[in-house]
PDB file of C-alpha atoms in Angstrom:
ATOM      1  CA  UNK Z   1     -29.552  21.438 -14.723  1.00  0.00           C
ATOM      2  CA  UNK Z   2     -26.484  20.193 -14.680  1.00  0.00           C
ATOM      3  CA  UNK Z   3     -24.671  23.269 -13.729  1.00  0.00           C
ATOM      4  CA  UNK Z   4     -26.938  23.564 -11.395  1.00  0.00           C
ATOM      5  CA  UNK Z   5     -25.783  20.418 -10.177  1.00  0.00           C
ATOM      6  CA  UNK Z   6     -22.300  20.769 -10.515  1.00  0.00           C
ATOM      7  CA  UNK Z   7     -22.299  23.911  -8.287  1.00  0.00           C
ATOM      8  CA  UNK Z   8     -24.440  21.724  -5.946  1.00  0.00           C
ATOM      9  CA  UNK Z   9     -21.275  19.586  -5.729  1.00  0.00           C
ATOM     10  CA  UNK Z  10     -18.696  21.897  -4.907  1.00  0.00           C
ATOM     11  CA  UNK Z  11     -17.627  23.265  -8.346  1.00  0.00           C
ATOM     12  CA  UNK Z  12     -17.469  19.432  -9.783  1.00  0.00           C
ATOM     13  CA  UNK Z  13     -19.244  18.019 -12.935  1.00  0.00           C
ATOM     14  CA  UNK Z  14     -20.996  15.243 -13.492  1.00  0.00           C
ATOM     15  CA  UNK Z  15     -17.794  12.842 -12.715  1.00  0.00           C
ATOM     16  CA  UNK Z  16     -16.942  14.819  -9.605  1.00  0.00           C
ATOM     17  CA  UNK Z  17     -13.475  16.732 -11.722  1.00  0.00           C
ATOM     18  CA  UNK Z  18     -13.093  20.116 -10.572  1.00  0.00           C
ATOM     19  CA  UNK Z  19     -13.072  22.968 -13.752  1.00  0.00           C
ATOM     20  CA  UNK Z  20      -9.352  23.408 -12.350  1.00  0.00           C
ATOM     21  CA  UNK Z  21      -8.024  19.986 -13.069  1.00  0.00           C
ATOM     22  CA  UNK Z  22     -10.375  19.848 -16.131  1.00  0.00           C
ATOM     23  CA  UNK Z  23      -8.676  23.238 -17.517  1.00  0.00           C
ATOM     24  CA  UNK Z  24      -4.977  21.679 -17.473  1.00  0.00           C
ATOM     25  CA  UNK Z  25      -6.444  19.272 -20.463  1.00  0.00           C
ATOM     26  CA  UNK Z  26      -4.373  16.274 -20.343  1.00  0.00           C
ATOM     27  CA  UNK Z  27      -5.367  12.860 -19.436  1.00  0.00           C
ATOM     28  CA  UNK Z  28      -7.401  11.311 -16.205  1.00  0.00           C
ATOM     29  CA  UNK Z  29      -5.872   8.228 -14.926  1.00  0.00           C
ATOM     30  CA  UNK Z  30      -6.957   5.896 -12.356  1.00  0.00           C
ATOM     31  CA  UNK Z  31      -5.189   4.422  -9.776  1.00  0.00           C
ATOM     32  CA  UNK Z  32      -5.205   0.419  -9.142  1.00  0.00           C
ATOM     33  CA  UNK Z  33      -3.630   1.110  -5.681  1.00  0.00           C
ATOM     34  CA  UNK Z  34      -4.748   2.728  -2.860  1.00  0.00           C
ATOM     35  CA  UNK Z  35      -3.930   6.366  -2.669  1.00  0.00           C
ATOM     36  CA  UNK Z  36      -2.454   5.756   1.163  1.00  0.00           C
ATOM     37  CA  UNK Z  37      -0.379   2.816  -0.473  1.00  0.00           C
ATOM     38  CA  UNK Z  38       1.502   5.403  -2.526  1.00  0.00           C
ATOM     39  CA  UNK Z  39       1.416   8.166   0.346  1.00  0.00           C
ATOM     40  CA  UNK Z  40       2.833   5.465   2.628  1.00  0.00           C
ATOM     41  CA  UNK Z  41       6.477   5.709   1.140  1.00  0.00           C
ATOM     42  CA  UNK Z  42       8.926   8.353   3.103  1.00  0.00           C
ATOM     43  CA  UNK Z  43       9.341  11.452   0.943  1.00  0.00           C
ATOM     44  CA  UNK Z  44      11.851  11.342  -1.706  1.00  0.00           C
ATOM     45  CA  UNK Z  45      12.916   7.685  -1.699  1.00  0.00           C
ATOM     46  CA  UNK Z  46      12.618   5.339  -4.868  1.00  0.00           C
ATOM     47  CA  UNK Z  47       9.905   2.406  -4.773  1.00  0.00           C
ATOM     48  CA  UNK Z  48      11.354  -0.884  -3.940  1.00  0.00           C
ATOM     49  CA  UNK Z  49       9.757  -2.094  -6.712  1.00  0.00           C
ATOM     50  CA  UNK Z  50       8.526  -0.581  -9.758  1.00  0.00           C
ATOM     51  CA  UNK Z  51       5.150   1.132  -9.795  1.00  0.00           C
ATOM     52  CA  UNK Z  52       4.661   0.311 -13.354  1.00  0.00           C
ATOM     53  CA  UNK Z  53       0.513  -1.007 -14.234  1.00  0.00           C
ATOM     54  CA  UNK Z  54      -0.845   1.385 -11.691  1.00  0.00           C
ATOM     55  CA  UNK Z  55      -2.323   4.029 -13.985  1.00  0.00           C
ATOM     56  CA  UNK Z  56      -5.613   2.625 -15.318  1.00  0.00           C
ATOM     57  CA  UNK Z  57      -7.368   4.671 -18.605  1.00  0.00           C
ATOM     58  CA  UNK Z  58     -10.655   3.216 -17.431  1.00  0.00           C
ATOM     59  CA  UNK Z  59     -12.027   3.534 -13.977  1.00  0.00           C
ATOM     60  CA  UNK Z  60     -13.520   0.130 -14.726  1.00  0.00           C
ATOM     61  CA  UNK Z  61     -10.496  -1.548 -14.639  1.00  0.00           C
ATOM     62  CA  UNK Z  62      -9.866  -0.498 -11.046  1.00  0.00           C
ATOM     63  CA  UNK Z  63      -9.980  -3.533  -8.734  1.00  0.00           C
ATOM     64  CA  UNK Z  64     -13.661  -3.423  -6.486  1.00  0.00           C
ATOM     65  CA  UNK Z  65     -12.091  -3.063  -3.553  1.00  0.00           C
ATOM     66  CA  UNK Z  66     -10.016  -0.014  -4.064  1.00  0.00           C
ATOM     67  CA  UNK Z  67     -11.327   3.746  -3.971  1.00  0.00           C
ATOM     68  CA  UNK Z  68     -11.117   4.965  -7.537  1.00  0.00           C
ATOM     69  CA  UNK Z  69      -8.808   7.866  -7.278  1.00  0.00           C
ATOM     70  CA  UNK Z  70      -8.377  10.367 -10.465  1.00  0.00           C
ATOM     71  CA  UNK Z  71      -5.437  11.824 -11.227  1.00  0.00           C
ATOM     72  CA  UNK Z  72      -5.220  14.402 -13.900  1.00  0.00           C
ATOM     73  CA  UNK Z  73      -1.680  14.166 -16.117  1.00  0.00           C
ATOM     74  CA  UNK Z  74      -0.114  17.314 -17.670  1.00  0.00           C
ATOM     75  CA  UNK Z  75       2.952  16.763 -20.124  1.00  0.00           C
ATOM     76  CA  UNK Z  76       6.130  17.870 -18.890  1.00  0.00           C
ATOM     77  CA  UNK Z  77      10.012  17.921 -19.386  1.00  0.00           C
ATOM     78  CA  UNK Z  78      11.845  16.911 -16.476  1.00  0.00           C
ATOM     79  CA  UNK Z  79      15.387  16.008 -16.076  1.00  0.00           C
ATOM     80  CA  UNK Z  80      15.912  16.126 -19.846  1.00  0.00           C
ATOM     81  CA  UNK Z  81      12.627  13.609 -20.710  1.00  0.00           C
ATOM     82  CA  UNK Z  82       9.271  13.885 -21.518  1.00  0.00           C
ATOM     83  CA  UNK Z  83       7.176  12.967 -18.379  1.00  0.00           C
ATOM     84  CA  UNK Z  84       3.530  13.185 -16.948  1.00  0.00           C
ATOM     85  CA  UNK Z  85       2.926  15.151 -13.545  1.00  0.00           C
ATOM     86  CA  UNK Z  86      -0.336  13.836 -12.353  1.00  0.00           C
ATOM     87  CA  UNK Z  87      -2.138  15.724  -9.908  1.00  0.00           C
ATOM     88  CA  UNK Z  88      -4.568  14.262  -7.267  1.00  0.00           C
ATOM     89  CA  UNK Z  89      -6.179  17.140  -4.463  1.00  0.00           C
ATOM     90  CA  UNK Z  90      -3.599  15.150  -1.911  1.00  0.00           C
ATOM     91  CA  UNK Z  91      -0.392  14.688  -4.113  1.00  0.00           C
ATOM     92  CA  UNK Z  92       1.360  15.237  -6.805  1.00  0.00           C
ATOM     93  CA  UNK Z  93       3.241  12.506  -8.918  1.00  0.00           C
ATOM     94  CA  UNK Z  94       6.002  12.275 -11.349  1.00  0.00           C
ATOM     95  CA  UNK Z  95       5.532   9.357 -14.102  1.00  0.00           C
ATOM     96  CA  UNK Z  96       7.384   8.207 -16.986  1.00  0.00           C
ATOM     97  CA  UNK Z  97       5.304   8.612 -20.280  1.00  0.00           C
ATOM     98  CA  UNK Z  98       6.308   5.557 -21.993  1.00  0.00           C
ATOM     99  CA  UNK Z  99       5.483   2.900 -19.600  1.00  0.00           C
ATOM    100  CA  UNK Z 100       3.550   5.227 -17.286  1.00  0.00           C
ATOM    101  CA  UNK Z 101       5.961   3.938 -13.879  1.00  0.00           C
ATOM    102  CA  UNK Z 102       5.307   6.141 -10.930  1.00  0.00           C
ATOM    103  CA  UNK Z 103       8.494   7.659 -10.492  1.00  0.00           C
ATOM    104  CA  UNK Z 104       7.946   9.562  -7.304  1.00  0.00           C
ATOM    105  CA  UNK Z 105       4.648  11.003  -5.440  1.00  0.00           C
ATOM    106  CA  UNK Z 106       4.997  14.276  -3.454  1.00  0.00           C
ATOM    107  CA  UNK Z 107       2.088  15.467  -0.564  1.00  0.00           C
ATOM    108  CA  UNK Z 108       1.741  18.853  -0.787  1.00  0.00           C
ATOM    109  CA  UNK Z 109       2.599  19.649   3.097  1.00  0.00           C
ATOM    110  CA  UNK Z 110       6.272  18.670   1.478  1.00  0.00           C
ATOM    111  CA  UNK Z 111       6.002  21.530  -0.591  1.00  0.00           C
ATOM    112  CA  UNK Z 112       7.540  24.983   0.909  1.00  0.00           C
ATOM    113  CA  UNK Z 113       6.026  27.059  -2.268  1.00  0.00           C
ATOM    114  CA  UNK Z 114       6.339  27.139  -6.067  1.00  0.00           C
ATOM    115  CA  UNK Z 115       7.206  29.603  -8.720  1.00  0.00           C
ATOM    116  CA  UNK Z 116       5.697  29.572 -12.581  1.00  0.00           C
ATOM    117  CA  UNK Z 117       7.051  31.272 -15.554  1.00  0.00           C
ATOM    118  CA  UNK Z 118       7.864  28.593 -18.402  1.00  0.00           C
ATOM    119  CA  UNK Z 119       9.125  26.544 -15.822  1.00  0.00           C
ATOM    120  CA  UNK Z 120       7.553  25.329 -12.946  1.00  0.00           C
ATOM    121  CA  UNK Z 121      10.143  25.343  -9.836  1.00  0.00           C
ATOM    122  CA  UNK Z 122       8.884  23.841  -6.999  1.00  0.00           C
ATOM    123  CA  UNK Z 123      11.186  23.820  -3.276  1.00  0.00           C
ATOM    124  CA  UNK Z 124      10.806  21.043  -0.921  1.00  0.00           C
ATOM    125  CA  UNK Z 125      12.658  22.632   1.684  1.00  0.00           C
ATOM    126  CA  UNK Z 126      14.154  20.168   4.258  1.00  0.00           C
ATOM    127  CA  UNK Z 127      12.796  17.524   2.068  1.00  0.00           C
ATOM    128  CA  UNK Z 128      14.992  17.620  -0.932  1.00  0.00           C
ATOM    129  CA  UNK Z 129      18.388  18.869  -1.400  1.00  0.00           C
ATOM    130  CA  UNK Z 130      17.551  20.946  -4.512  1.00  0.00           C
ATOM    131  CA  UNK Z 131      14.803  22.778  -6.611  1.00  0.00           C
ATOM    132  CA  UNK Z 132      12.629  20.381  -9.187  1.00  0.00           C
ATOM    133  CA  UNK Z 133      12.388  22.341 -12.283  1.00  0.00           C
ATOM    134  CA  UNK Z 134       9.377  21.548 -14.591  1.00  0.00           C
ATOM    135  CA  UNK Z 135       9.421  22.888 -18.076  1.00  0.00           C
ATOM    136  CA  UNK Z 136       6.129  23.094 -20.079  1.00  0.00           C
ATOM    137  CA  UNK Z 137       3.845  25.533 -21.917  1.00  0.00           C
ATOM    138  CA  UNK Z 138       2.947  29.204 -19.924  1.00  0.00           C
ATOM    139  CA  UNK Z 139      -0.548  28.132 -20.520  1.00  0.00           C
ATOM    140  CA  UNK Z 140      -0.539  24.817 -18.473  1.00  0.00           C
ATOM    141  CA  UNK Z 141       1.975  26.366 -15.815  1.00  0.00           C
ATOM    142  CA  UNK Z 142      -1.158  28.855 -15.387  1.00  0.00           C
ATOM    143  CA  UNK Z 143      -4.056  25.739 -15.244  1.00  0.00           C
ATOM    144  CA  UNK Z 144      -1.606  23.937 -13.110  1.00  0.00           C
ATOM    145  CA  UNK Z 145      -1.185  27.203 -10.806  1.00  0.00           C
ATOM    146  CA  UNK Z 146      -5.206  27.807 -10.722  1.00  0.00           C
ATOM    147  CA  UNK Z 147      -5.536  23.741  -9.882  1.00  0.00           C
ATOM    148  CA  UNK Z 148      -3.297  24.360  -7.022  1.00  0.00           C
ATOM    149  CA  UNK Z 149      -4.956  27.348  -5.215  1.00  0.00           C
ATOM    150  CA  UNK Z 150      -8.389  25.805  -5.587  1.00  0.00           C
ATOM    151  CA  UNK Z 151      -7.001  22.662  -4.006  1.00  0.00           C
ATOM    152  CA  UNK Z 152      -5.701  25.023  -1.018  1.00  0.00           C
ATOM    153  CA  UNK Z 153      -8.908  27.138  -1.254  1.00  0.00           C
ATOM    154  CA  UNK Z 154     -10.991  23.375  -0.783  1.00  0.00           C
ATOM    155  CA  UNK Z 155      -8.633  22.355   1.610  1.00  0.00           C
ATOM    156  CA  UNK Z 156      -9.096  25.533   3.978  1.00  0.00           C
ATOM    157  CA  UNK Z 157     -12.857  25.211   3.451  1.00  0.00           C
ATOM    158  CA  UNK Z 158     -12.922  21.324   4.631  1.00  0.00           C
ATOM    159  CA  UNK Z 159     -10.598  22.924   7.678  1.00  0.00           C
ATOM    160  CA  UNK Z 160     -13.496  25.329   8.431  1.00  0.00           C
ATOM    161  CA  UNK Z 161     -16.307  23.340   7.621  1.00  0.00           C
ATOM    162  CA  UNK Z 162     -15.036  20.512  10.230  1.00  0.00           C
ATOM    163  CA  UNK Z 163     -16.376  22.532  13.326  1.00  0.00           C
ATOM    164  CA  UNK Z 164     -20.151  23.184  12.147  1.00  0.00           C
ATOM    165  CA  UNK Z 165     -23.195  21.655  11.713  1.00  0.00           C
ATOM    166  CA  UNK Z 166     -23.275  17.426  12.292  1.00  0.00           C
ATOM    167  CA  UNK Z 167     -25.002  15.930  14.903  1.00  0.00           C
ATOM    168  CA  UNK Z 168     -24.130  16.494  18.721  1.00  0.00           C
ATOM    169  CA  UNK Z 169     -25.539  13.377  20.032  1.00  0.00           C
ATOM    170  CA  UNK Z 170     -23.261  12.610  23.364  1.00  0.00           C
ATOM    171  CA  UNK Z 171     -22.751   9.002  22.394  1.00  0.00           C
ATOM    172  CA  UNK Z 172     -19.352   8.457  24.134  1.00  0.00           C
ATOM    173  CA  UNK Z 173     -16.939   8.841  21.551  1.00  0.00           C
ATOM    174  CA  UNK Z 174     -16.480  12.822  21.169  1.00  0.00           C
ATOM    175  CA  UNK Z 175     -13.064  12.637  22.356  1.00  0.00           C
ATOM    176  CA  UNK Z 176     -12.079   9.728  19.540  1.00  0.00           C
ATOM    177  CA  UNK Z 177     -14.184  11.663  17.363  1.00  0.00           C
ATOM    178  CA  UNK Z 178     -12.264  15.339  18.437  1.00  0.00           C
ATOM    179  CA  UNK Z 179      -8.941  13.715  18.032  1.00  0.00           C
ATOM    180  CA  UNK Z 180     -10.055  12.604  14.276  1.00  0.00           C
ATOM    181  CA  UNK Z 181     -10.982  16.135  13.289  1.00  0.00           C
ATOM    182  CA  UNK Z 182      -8.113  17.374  15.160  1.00  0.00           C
ATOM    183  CA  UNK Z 183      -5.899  15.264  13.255  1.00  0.00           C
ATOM    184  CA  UNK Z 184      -7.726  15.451   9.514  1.00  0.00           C
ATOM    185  CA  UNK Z 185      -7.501  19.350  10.360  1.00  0.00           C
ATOM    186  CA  UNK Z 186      -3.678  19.368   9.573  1.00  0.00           C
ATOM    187  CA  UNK Z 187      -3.979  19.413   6.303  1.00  0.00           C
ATOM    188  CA  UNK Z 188      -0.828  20.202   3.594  1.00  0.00           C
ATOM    189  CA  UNK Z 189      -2.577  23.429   2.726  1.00  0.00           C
ATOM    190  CA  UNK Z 190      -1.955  24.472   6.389  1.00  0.00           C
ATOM    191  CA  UNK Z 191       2.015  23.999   6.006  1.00  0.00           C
ATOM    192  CA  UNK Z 192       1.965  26.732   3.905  1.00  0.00           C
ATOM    193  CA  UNK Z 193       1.177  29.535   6.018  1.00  0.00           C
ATOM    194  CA  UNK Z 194       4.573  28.191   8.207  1.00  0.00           C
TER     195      UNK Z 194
END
């Protein structure tokens, strides 16, 4: 049954985690912020403050009136120091492991493409002046590669899935309602066929 009902969902269990970001077995934080809070900051520039207190252990401890957002940490090396990269289906993040400070988030659309071997090199084209170069395990480069093409393969089905089925009520606000799925419909995953 619960299979069953985790197919039902989209490939999720029982907490709504994908297999994918379940596979890269490291730890689920939750955010105390908003996700657009952190998405709000222009690419590549530090926080003016300190994002330090932001990754919650339990969901419960999430204030009520933000959307719990998951984000699945892998242990990495980057820049010469142990860090987590947390993924989310919307961004990526670098944080310190001591003190758990979000260094930096990336969207994906920011991303021009990846390569794995032990290292995980990722270009931001425009966006950064030079590669970021991830070291970590072959097997969690792999999880971490699989985690990213299901979040492309969900992505392109949400981008297909937009134009059927609903209702088609003429209620005066189809062309506020076009422009919404015209805008939602420019998703990261599409950047990557640029």
């Amino acid at each position: 049954a619960a299979a069953a009902t985790a197919a039902a969902a989209g490939g999720r269990d029982a907490d709504g985690h994908l297999a994918e970001e379940l596979a890269l077995d490291g730890e689920v934080l939750w955010l105390a912020v908003s996700k657009d809070f952190l998405l709000r900051y222009p690419f590549g520039k530090p926080f003016s403050k300190p994002l330090v207190d932001v990754l919650k252990s339990d969901k419960s401890d999430v204030p009520k009136k933000i959307e719990p957002t998951a984000v699945h940490l892998v242990e990495i090396a980057h820049e010469n120091q142990t860090r987590y990269l947390g993924f989310h289906k919307d961004f990526f993040l670098i944080a310190k492991r001591t003190d758990l400070e979000i260094l930096n988030v990336y969207r994906y659309d920011q991303m021009r493409r990846w390569i794995f071997q032990c290292f995980m090199t990722v270009d931001f084209g425009k966006y950064e002046s030079k590669y970021f170069m991830f070291r970590m395990e072959i097997n969690k480069a792999r999880a971490i590669q699989r985690l990213l093409l299901k979040y492309i393969e969900l992505g392109q089905a949400e981008l297909e899935g937009d134009g059927s089925g609903g209702d088609d009520d003429d209620d005066g606000d189809d062309e506020e309602e076009k422009a919404r799925k015209e805008a939602a419909s420019k998703g990261w995953w599409e950047s990557l066929w640029d």
